[in-house]
C-alpha positions in Angstrom: -0.3 -0.1 -0.3 1.7 3.4 -1.2 0.3 6.0 1.3 1.1 9.2 -1.6 1.1 9.6 -5.5 3.9 7.6 -7.1 5.0 5.5 -5.2 6.8 8.0 -2.8 5.9 7.2 0.6 5.9 10.1 3.3 7.8 10.6 7.1 5.9 9.0 9.1 6.6 10.1 12.8 5.4 7.6 15.9 3.3 8.8 18.6 3.7 8.4 22.1 0.9 7.2 25.0 0.3 10.7 26.0 -0.7 12.0 22.3 -2.6 9.9 21.5 -4.6 10.4 24.5 -4.9 14.1 23.4 -5.7 13.1 20.4 -8.6 11.1 20.9 -10.2 13.3 23.7 -9.7 16.6 20.7 -11.4 14.9 17.7 -14.0 12.6 19.0 -16.1 15.5 20.4 -16.4 17.9 18.0 -19.1 20.1 20.2 -21.8 23.0 18.9 -25.8 23.1 18.4 -26.8 20.5 16.4 -27.2 21.4 13.4 -26.2 18.2 10.5 -27.4 14.5 10.5 -26.8 12.0 8.2 -27.6 7.8 7.6 -25.3 5.1 5.9 -28.5 2.8 4.8 -26.9 -0.6 4.1 -28.4 -3.0 2.3 -28.0 -6.7 1.2 -27.9 -7.0 -2.6 -30.1 -10.8 -4.4 -31.2 -12.3 -7.1 -34.8 -10.4 -7.7 -35.9 -14.0 -8.9 -35.2 -15.4 -6.1 -33.5 -14.2 -3.3 -32.7 -18.0 -1.9 -30.0 -17.7 -5.0 -26.9 -17.0 -4.6 -25.0 -14.1 -6.9 -22.2 -14.4 -8.6 -19.3 -12.3 -7.6 -18.9 -11.9 -11.8 -23.0 -10.5 -11.6 -22.3 -8.0 -8.5 -18.6 -7.0 -9.7 -20.8 -6.2 -13.5 -23.5 -4.2 -11.1 -20.9 -2.5 -8.9 -18.9 -1.4 -12.3 -22.2 -0.1 -13.8 -22.9 2.1 -10.6 -19.6 3.8 -10.4 -20.5 5.9 -13.7 -23.8 7.1 -11.6 -23.6 9.7 -10.7 -24.8 10.0 -6.7 -24.9 13.1 -3.9 -24.4 9.8 -0.8 -21.1 7.8 -1.1 -21.4 4.0 -2.6 -19.0 1.9 -1.0 -19.3 -2.0 -0.5 -18.7 -4.1 2.4 -16.7 -7.5 2.6 -20.0 -9.3 1.3 -21.5 -7.1 -1.0 -23.4 -5.4 0.6 -23.8 -2.0 -1.3 -23.2 1.5 1.2 -24.6 4.6 0.7 -23.7 7.4 3.4 -25.2 10.4 3.3 -23.7 13.5 2.4 -24.4 15.7 6.3 -27.8 17.5 5.1 -28.7 20.1 7.2 -32.1 19.3 7.9 -33.6 16.2 8.4 -35.8 16.2 4.9 -32.9 17.1 3.1 -31.4 14.0 4.7 -34.1 12.0 3.5 -34.2 13.7 0.1 -30.5 12.6 -1.0 -31.0 8.8 0.1 -34.0 8.8 -1.6 -33.5 10.0 -4.6 -29.5 7.9 -4.5 -31.3 5.0 -4.2 -34.3 5.6 -7.2 -30.9 5.4 -9.3 -29.4 2.7 -7.9 -32.3 0.5 -7.9 -32.7 0.9 -11.3 -29.4 0.1 -12.0 -29.2 -3.9 -9.8 -32.8 -3.6 -11.6 -31.7 -4.0 -15.4 -29.4 -6.6 -13.8 -32.0 -8.4 -11.9 -30.5 -7.2 -8.9 -32.9 -5.9 -6.4 -31.2 -4.9 -2.6 -33.0 -6.2 0.2 -33.5 -4.6 3.8 -32.8 -7.1 6.3 -30.5 -6.9 9.3 -29.3 -10.3 8.8 -29.3 -12.5 5.3 -31.7 -15.0 6.5 -29.8 -17.7 3.6 -26.9 -17.6 2.3 -23.2 -18.5 4.4 -20.9 -15.2 4.5 -18.9 -15.2 1.5 -15.9 -12.9 0.7 -16.8 -10.8 -2.1 -13.7 -7.9 -1.1 -10.5 -9.6 -1.4 -8.4 -6.1 0.5 -5.6 -6.5 2.7 -7.6 -4.7 5.3 -10.3 -7.5 5.2 -8.0 -10.4 4.9 -6.6 -9.0 8.4 -10.3 -8.5 10.6 -11.3 -12.0 9.0 -7.8 -13.4 10.4 -8.0 -10.7 13.7 -12.5 -11.8 14.0 -11.9 -15.4 13.7 -9.6 -15.7 17.1 -13.7 -15.4 18.2 -15.5 -17.9 16.1 -17.1 -17.2 13.4 -19.9 -13.7 14.7 -17.6 -12.0 12.7 -17.4 -13.8 8.7 -21.1 -13.1 9.5 -20.4 -9.8 10.4 -18.6 -8.9 7.5 -20.2 -10.3 5.1 -24.4 -11.1 6.4 -25.4 -7.8 8.0 -27.2 -4.6 6.6 -27.9 -1.9 8.9 -29.4 1.5 9.2 -26.9 3.9 10.9 -27.7 7.3 12.2 -25.3 10.0 12.5 -26.2 13.0 14.5 -23.8 15.7 15.4 -22.1 15.3 19.1 -24.1 18.0 20.3 -23.8 21.3 23.0 -20.5 21.1 24.7 -23.1 23.0 28.0 -25.4 20.2 29.8 -28.6 19.8 29.2 -31.1 18.0 27.3 -29.0 19.1 23.7 -25.1 18.5 25.9 -22.9 16.3 24.5 -22.6 14.0 27.5 -26.2 13.8 27.7 -26.5 13.2 24.7 -24.0 10.2 24.8 -25.3 8.7 27.6 -29.2 8.6 26.3 -27.2 6.6 23.0 -26.3 4.0 25.0 -29.8 3.7 26.8 -31.9 4.2 23.8 -30.1 2.4 21.6 -31.5 -0.7 23.1 -35.0 0.1 22.8 -33.8 1.5 18.8 -32.6 -2.1 18.8 -35.4 -3.8 19.8 -37.7 -1.3 18.6 -36.0 -2.1 14.3 -35.4 -5.6 14.9 -35.3 -7.0 11.7 -32.8 -10.2 11.5 -34.5 -13.3 13.1 -33.0 -15.8 10.7 -30.3 -17.4 9.8 -29.6 -20.5 7.2 -33.3 -20.6 7.0 -33.9 -21.1 11.1 -34.8 -18.6 13.4 -32.0 -18.4 16.1 -34.3 -17.4 18.9 -33.0 -13.7 18.6 -35.6 -10.8 17.0 -32.2 -9.4 15.9 -29.4 -11.6 15.2 -27.5 -9.1 13.7 -26.8 -7.7 16.8 -26.2 -11.2 18.2 -23.7 -11.5 16.4 -21.6 -7.9 17.6 -22.2 -10.0 21.1 -20.8 -13.0 20.1 -17.9 -10.2 18.7 -17.0 -9.3 22.1 -16.1 -6.8 24.3 -12.6 -5.5 22.8 -13.9 -5.1 19.5 -17.8 -4.5 19.7 -18.3 -2.9 23.0 -19.2 0.9 24.7 -16.9 1.8 27.1 -17.7 2.6 30.7 -20.0 5.4 30.9 -18.0 8.0 33.3 -19.4 11.4 33.5 -16.2 12.9 31.4 -17.0 10.6 27.3 -13.6 12.4 26.2 -11.0 10.7 28.6 -13.5 7.4 28.3 -13.6 7.3 25.0 -10.0 7.1 25.0 -9.1 5.0 27.2 -11.4 2.4 25.1 -8.9 3.2 22.3 -6.1 3.0 24.7 -6.4 -0.3 25.8 -8.9 -2.2 22.2 -6.1 -4.4 20.7 -4.9 -3.4 17.7 -6.9 -5.4 14.8 -3.3 -5.1 12.4 0.2 -3.4 11.6 -0.2 -2.2 7.6 2.2 -2.7 5.6 3.3 -0.8 2.4 3.6 -4.6 0.6 2.3 -7.7 1.4 0.3 -9.3 4.2 -0.7 -7.0 6.9 0.0 -8.1 10.3 -1.9 -9.7 13.7 -1.2 -8.9 16.5 -2.6 -11.8 18.7 -3.5 -9.2 22.2 -1.5 -6.4 21.8 -3.0 -3.1 22.4 -2.9 0.2 21.5 -0.8 1.5 24.4 1.5 -1.6 24.6 2.2 -0.6 21.1 3.6 3.0 21.7 4.9 1.2 24.4 6.9 -1.1 22.9 7.3 0.4 19.4 6.8 -3.0 18.0 6.6 -4.9 15.3 7.3 -0.8 14.9 6.6 2.5 15.9 3.0 3.3 15.4 2.2 7.0 13.7 -0.6 8.8 13.8 -1.9 6.9 10.1 -2.3 4.1 12.6 -4.2 5.9 15.2 -7.4 6.7 12.5 -7.5 3.6 11.3 -7.5 1.6 14.5 -10.2 4.1 15.8 -11.8 2.0 12.8 -11.4 -1.0 12.8 -13.5 -1.2 16.7 -16.9 -1.4 16.0 -18.9 -0.2 19.5 -23.1 0.2 19.5 -22.2 3.9 19.9 -19.0 5.8 17.6 -17.6 8.7 17.9 -16.2 10.7 15.0 -16.4 13.9 16.6 -20.0 13.4 15.2 -22.3 10.5 17.3 -22.3 6.8 14.9 -25.5 5.0 16.1 -24.8 1.3 14.8 -27.2 -1.0 16.8 -30.7 -0.1 14.2 -31.3 -3.4 12.1 -32.0 -2.6 7.6 -35.2 -2.2 7.1 -37.9 -4.1 5.1 -39.3 -2.1 2.1 -38.3 0.5 0.0 -38.4 3.7 1.9 -38.7 1.3 5.8 -35.6 2.8 6.7 -36.6 6.5 7.0 -38.8 5.8 10.2 -35.3 5.1 12.3 -33.9 8.0 10.7 -37.0 10.0 12.0 -37.7 8.9 15.2 -34.0 9.3 15.9 -33.7 12.3 14.9 -36.3 13.3 16.2 -35.5 11.8 19.6 -31.7 14.0 20.0 -32.4 17.3 17.6 -36.0 18.0 19.3 -34.9 19.9 23.4 -38.6 18.6 24.3 -38.9 15.1 23.0 -35.1 14.6 23.5 -35.6 15.4 27.9 -39.2 13.4 27.3 -36.6 10.2 25.9 -34.3 10.8 28.9 -36.7 10.4 31.6 -38.6 7.6 29.7 -35.4 5.6 29.6 -33.6 6.5 32.9 -35.2 3.3 34.9 -33.6 0.4 32.2 -29.9 2.4 33.0 -30.7 -0.4 36.1 -31.0 -3.5 34.1 -27.2 -3.1 32.5 -25.7 -3.1 36.0 -23.0 -0.5 35.1 -22.1 -2.7 32.3 -21.0 -1.5 28.4 -23.3 -1.7 25.9 -24.2 -4.0 24.1 -22.8 -7.3 26.4 -25.8 -6.3 29.8 -28.5 -7.5 29.7 -30.7 -5.1 28.5 -29.3 -4.6 25.0 -29.6 -8.7 25.5 -33.2 -8.5 26.4 -33.4 -5.5 23.8 -32.4 -8.2 20.6 -33.7 -11.4 21.7 -36.7 -10.3 22.7 -37.9 -7.1 21.1 -40.3 -5.4 22.1 -42.5 -8.8 23.6 -40.2 -7.9 27.0 -43.0 -5.0 28.9 -40.6 -2.7 30.3 -38.8 -1.8 26.1 -42.2 -1.7 25.1 -43.5 1.1 27.0 -40.5 3.5 27.2 -40.8 2.4 22.7 -44.4 3.5 22.8 -43.3 6.4 25.0 -41.1 7.9 22.8 -42.8 7.5 19.0 -45.2 9.9 20.8 -42.3 12.1 21.8 -40.8 11.7 18.3 -44.3 12.4 16.7 -44.5 15.2 18.6 -41.3 17.1 18.0 -40.6 16.0 14.0 -43.8 18.8 12.8 -40.5 21.0 15.0 -38.3 19.2 12.7 -40.2 20.4 9.0 -40.5 16.7 8.9 -43.1 16.5 5.5 -46.8 14.6 6.2 -45.3 11.8 4.5 -42.8 11.2 7.3 -45.1 11.3 9.9 -48.0 9.4 8.6 -45.4 6.8 8.5 -44.0 6.6 11.7 -47.2 6.6 12.5 -48.3 3.5 10.8 -45.1 2.5 12.1 -46.1 3.3 16.0 -49.0 2.0 15.1 -48.1 -1.9 13.3 -45.0 -2.0 15.5 -45.1 -0.8 18.2 -48.1 -0.1 20.3 -48.7 -3.5 19.4 -45.7 -5.1 21.0 -44.3 -5.8 18.1 -41.7 -5.2 15.4 -40.6 -5.9 11.7 -38.4 -9.5 13.6 -42.0 -10.4 14.5 -43.5 -10.2 10.2 -40.4 -12.2 8.7 -41.3 -15.2 11.9 -45.1 -15.3 10.9 -44.3 -15.8 7.4 -42.0 -18.6 8.1 -44.0 -20.2 9.7 -46.7 -20.5 7.8 -44.5 -20.8 4.6 -43.3 -24.0 6.8 -45.3 -27.1 6.4 -46.4 -28.8 9.9 -45.1 -24.9 12.2 -41.3 -26.6 12.2 -39.8 -23.2 11.9 -41.1 -22.0 14.9 -38.1 -19.6 17.4 -36.1 -21.7 19.4 -35.9 -21.0 23.3 -33.9 -19.6 24.2 -30.7 -20.8 24.9 -31.8 -23.9 23.0 -30.1 -22.4 20.1 -26.1 -23.2 19.0 -27.0 -19.2 18.0 -27.3 -18.5 21.7 -24.3 -17.6 23.8 -25.9 -17.5 26.5 -26.8 -21.4 27.4 -29.2 -20.0 30.7 -31.1 -18.5 28.2 -31.3 -14.7 30.2 -28.3 -13.0 31.7 -27.0 -12.1 34.4 -23.9 -10.4 35.8 -20.5 -11.2 36.3 
């Protein structure tokens, strides 16, 4: 890999432990009034004629080559298993964000349809096993690293898809829009969003016993790579510690395969300087290899929502999340509603705590999560007109609240109902918690360690 044009490698300066901490603290939360919003929508790509048929790498490659010629405002990227992602530019309003991504998705779908392909909104592929589409040093190293904790890493890389909402960090000062409050709220409300939008109950053509199998994969990957930091009163200090104490996924080289050290934290790397001294570029890259449910990148990246069904299903979680964070009245309501849920975390970071695991396994069948979701959706609906949402967006959120939230359901329940109907004798009923091989907790409900 060459870092500059013409193959000349620029000089690189090693960073010290103190410099790393200062750098991370300086860039992870860029505070100010919440004015910008973004969304990253990931999609599985399936055969239009039969989604159970595998799409050959050649067909995917040809389709993506065609898409590269289409002018888009969103950034188009391809995930390791061939999933497609559109990342919006920062938008000044909810409706600007929705308008940009909707237009880009229309253009993308038109190209894919000509090739007999379609975008599918599911949090986890229900039929296909993980298969790498991209062969690059980054993903070779990622696969080797994640394989150490089992097969969940490959599933995350190749068979999962999400709706990621990007929000400004918030004000430096305290209050409902302050960055400390928003950081805390994201980790508690995140469990409610997991439950309300769970849409991945099937893997290997059978129910897993979890309504969000995608979230299960993150739990299985483990705390070091996919866990969040402790919720200290100072989010900057907490995140800086987390970055320093997280294991290094790989040490990049300008040629040949990248090294995949075992257990080397970035803090230890700054002290040992082995296998070579770490640089600022290594730090920046290291931060991209951490996958907590809420990732601070100057703004807040909420990563816990499953991809949603339908062409426009992604709009509902975007609108609800934006309303609950960026409207002061709705943010205060959400904060008060989720506050009692914090007791169920037992002080353990997300997503590796009982609250998040119950949300991923049970969805809104959990009475407390359902009650909080009802309150939060009602607050979002009151706030959306104040954020400039059109009647169509408000109607979409209302319809979702009526169909799912008020009834203690989520899209995963529809998928399970359909599976029961189409499977002879009803043998595809979900496994009881603790009985499916995917369940990391053989006795069902979690207990704090």
